[in-house]
Short mmCIF file of C-alpha atoms and ligand atoms in Angstrom, two decimals:
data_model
loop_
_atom_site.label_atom_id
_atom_site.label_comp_id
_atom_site.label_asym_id
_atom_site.label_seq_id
_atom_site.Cartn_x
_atom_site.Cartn_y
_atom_site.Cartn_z
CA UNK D 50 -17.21 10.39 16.92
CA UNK D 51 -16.65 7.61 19.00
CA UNK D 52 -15.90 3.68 17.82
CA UNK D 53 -17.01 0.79 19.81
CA UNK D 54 -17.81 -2.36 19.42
CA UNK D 55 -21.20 -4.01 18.05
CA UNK D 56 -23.55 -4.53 20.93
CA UNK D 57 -27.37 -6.23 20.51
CA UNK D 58 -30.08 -3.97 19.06
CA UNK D 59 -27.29 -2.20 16.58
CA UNK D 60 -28.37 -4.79 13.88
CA UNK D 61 -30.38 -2.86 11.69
CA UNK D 62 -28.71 0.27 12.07
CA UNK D 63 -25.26 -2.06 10.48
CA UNK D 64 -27.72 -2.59 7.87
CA UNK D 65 -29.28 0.39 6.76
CA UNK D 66 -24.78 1.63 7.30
CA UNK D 67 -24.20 -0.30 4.46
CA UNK D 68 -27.38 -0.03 2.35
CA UNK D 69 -26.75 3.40 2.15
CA UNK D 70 -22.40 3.02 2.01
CA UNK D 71 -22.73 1.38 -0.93
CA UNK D 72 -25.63 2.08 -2.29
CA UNK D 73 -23.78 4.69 -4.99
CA UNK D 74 -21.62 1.75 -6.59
CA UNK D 75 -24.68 -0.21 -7.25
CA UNK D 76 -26.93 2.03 -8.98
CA UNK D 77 -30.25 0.29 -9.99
CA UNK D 78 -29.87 -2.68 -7.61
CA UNK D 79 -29.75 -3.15 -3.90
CA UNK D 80 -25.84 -3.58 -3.04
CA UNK D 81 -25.28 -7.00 -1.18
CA UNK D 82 -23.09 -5.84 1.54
CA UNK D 83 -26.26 -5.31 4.00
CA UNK D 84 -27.45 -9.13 3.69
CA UNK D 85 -24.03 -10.39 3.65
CA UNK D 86 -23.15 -8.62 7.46
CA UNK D 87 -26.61 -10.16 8.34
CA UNK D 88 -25.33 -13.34 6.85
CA UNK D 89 -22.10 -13.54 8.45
CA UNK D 90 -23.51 -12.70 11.86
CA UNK D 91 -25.82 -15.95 11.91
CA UNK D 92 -23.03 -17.96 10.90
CA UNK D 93 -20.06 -18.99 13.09
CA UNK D 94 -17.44 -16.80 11.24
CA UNK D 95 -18.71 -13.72 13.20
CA UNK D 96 -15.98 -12.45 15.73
CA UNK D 97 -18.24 -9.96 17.96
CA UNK D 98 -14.86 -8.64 19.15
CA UNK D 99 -13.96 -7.73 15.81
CA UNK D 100 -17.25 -5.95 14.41
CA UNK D 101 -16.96 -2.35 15.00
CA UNK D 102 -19.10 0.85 14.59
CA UNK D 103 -18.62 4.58 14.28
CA UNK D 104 -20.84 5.98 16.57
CA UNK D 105 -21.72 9.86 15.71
CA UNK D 106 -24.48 12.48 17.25
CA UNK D 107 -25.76 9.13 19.26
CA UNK D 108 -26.63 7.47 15.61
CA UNK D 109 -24.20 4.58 14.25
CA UNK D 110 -22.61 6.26 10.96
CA UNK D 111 -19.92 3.48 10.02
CA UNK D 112 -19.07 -0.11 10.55
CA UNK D 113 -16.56 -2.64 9.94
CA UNK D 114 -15.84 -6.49 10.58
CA UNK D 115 -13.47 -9.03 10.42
CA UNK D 116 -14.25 -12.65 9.83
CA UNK D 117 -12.84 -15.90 10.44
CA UNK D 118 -11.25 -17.19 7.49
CA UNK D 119 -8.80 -20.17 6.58
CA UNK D 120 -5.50 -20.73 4.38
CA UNK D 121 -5.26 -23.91 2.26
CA UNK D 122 -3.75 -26.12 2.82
CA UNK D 123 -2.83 -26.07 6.11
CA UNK D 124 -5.98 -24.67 7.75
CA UNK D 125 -4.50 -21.89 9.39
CA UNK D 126 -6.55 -18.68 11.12
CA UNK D 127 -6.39 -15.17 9.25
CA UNK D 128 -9.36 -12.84 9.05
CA UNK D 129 -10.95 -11.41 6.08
CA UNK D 130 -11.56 -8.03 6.73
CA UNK D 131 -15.16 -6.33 5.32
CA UNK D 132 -17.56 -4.94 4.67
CA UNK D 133 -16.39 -1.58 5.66
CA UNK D 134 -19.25 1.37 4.89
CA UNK D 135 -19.73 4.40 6.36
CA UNK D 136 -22.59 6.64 5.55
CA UNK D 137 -22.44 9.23 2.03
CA UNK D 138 -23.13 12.10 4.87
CA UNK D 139 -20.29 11.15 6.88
CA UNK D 140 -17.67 10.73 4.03
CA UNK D 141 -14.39 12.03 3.90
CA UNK D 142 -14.37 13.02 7.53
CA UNK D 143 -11.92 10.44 9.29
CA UNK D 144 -14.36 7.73 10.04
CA UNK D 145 -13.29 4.98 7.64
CA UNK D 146 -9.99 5.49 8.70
CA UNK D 147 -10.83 5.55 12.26
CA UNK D 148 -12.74 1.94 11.99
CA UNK D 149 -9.86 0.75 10.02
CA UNK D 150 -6.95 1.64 12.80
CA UNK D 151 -9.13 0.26 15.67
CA UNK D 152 -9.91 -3.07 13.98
CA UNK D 153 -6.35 -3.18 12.87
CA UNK D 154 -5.52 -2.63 16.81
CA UNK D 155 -7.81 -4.85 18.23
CA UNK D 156 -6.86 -7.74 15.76
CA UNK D 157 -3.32 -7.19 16.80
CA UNK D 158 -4.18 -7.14 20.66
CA UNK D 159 -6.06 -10.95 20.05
CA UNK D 160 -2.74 -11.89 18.31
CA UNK D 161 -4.65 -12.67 15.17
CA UNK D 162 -1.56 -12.75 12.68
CA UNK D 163 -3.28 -11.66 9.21
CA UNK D 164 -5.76 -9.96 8.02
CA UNK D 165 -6.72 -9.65 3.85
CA UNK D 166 -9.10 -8.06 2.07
CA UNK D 167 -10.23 -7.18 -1.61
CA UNK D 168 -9.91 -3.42 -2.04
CA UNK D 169 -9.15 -0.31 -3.73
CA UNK D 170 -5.38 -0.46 -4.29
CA UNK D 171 -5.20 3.36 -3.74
CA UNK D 172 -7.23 2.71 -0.31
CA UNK D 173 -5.89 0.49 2.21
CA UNK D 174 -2.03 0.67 1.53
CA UNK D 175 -2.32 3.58 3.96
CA UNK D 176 -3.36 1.32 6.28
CA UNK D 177 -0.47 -0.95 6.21
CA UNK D 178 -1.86 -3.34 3.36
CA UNK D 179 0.54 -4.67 0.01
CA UNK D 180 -0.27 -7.15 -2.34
CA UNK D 181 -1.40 -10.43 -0.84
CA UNK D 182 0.80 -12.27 -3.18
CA UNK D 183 3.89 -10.44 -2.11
CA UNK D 184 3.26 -12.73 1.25
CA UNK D 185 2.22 -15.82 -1.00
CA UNK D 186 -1.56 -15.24 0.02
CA UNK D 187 -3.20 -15.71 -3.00
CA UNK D 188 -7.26 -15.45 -3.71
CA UNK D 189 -9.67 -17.83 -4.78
CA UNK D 190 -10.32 -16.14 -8.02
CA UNK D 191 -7.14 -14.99 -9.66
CA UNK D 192 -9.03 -11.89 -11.25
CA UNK D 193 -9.36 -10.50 -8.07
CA UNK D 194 -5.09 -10.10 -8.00
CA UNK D 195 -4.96 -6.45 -7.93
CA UNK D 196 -7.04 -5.52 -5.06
CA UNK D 197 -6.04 -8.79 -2.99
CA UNK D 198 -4.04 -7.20 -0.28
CA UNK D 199 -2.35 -8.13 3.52
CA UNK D 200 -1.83 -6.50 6.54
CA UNK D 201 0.61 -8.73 8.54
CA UNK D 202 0.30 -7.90 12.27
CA UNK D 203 2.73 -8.67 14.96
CA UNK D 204 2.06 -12.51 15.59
CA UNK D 205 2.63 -12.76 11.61
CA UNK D 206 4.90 -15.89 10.82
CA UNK D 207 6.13 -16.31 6.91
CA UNK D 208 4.74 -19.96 6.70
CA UNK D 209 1.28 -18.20 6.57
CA UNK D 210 0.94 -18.89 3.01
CA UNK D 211 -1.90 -20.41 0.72
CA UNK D 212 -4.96 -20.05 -0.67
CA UNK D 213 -7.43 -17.80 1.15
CA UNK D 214 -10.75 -19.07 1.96
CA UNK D 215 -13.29 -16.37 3.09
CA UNK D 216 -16.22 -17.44 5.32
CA UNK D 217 -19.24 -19.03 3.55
CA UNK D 218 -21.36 -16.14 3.26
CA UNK D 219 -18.91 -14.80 1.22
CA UNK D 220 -19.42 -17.50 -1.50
CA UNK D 221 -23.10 -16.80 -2.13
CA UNK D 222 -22.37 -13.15 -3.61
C1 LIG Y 88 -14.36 3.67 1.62
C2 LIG Y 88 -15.03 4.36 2.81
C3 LIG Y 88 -15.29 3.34 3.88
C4 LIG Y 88 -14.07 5.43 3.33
O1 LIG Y 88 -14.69 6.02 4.45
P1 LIG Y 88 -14.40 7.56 4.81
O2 LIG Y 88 -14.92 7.78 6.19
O3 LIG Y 88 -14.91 8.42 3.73
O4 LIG Y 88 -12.81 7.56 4.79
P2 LIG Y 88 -11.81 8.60 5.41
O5 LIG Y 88 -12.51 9.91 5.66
O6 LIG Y 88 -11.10 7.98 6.53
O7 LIG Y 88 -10.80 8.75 4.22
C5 LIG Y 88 -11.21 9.41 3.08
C6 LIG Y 88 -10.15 9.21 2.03
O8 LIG Y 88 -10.28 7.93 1.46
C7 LIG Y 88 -10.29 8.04 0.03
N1 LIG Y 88 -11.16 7.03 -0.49
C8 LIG Y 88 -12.40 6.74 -0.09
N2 LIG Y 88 -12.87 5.71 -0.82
C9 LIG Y 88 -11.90 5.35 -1.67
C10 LIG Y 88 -11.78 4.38 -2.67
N3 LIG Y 88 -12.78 3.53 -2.98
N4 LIG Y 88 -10.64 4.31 -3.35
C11 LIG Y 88 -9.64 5.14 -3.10
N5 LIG Y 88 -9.68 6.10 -2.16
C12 LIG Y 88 -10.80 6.20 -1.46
C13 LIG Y 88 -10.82 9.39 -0.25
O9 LIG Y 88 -10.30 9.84 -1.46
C14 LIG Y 88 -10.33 10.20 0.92
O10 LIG Y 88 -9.05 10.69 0.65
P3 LIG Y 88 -8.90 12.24 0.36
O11 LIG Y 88 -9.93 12.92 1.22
O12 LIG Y 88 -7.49 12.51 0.75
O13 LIG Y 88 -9.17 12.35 -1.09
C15 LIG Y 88 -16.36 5.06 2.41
O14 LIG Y 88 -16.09 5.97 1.37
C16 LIG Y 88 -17.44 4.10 1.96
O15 LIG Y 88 -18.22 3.60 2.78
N6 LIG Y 88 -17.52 3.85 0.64
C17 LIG Y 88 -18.53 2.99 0.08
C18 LIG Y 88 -18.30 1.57 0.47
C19 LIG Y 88 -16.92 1.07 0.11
O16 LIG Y 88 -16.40 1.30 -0.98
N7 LIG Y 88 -16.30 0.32 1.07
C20 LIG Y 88 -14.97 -0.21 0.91
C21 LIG Y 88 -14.96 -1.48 0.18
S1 LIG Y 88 -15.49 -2.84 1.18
#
């Protein structure tokens, strides 16, 4: 398994990543994650750089992204990290983490200081994540509080602090 990043042509292969990721935790109705990578690539949020797949037996299995995404006040630059699917048949093998460490990495290397997400608690700590709140990062919705969580990276500075404000695609789920 190899993980690169997103080149032109992979677009419906992200897609049809994600329809079928997450298609078990929507049962009945077509999970929104597909439309809202689609979404977030046509929109200026989209950091190629930072949109990754898991690429096994020459077919694209997994895929993760981090967007652009704001602090208020102040304005400043974090990501929001997601969707992250990989397919039911290639589950529990490595892959998720494997997307995870090299977006982690490759955030770091562009000295991007932040990066949140809303997540399984029991997931991403293993990753490096804690409770958004414990760096004053707080979410839009305050239901979402238990699975709001931060990975500072190593241009993290403590003033980072505020509301977080995903990309606008993110608002229309
Ligand atoms: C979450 C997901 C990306 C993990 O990918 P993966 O390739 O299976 O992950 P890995 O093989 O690296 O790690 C598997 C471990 O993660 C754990 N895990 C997977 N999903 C989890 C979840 N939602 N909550 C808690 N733990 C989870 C598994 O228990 C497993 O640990 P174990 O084998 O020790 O029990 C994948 O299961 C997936 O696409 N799920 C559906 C979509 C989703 O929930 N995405 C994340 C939210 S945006």
């Amino acid at each position: 398994m190899l993980i690169r990043r997103e080149v032109p042509g992979d677009e419906s292969a992200i897609h049809q990543v994600h329809a079928d990721a997450f298609a078990p935790l929507n049962p009945g109705r077509q999970p929104v994650e597909p439309q809202l990578v689609d979404d977030l690539r046509a929109g200026d949020a989209y950091l190629g750089a930072l949109s990754l797949v898991a690429v096994a037996d020459g077919a694209i299995v997994g895929h993760v992204c981090c967007t652009r995404a704001t602090l208020v006040p102040g304005g400043n630059r974090v990501l929001g990290l997601g969707p992250l699917g990989v397919r039911q048949s290639h589950q529990r093998r490595g892959v998720g983490a494997a997307l995870m460490h090299a977006v982690l990495g490759a955030a770091d290397a562009l000295d991007e200081p932040l990066v949140v997400l809303l997540g399984h608690p029991d997931y991403y700590p293993r990753f490096g994540f804690r409770p958004a709140a414990e760096m004053g990062v707080e979410p839009e919705n305050p239901e979402w509080a238990p699975y709001f969580q931060a990975r500072t990276l190593t241009s993290y500075r403590p003033e980072l602090r505020g509301r977080f404000r995903y990309a606008q695609p993110f608002d229309d789920l």
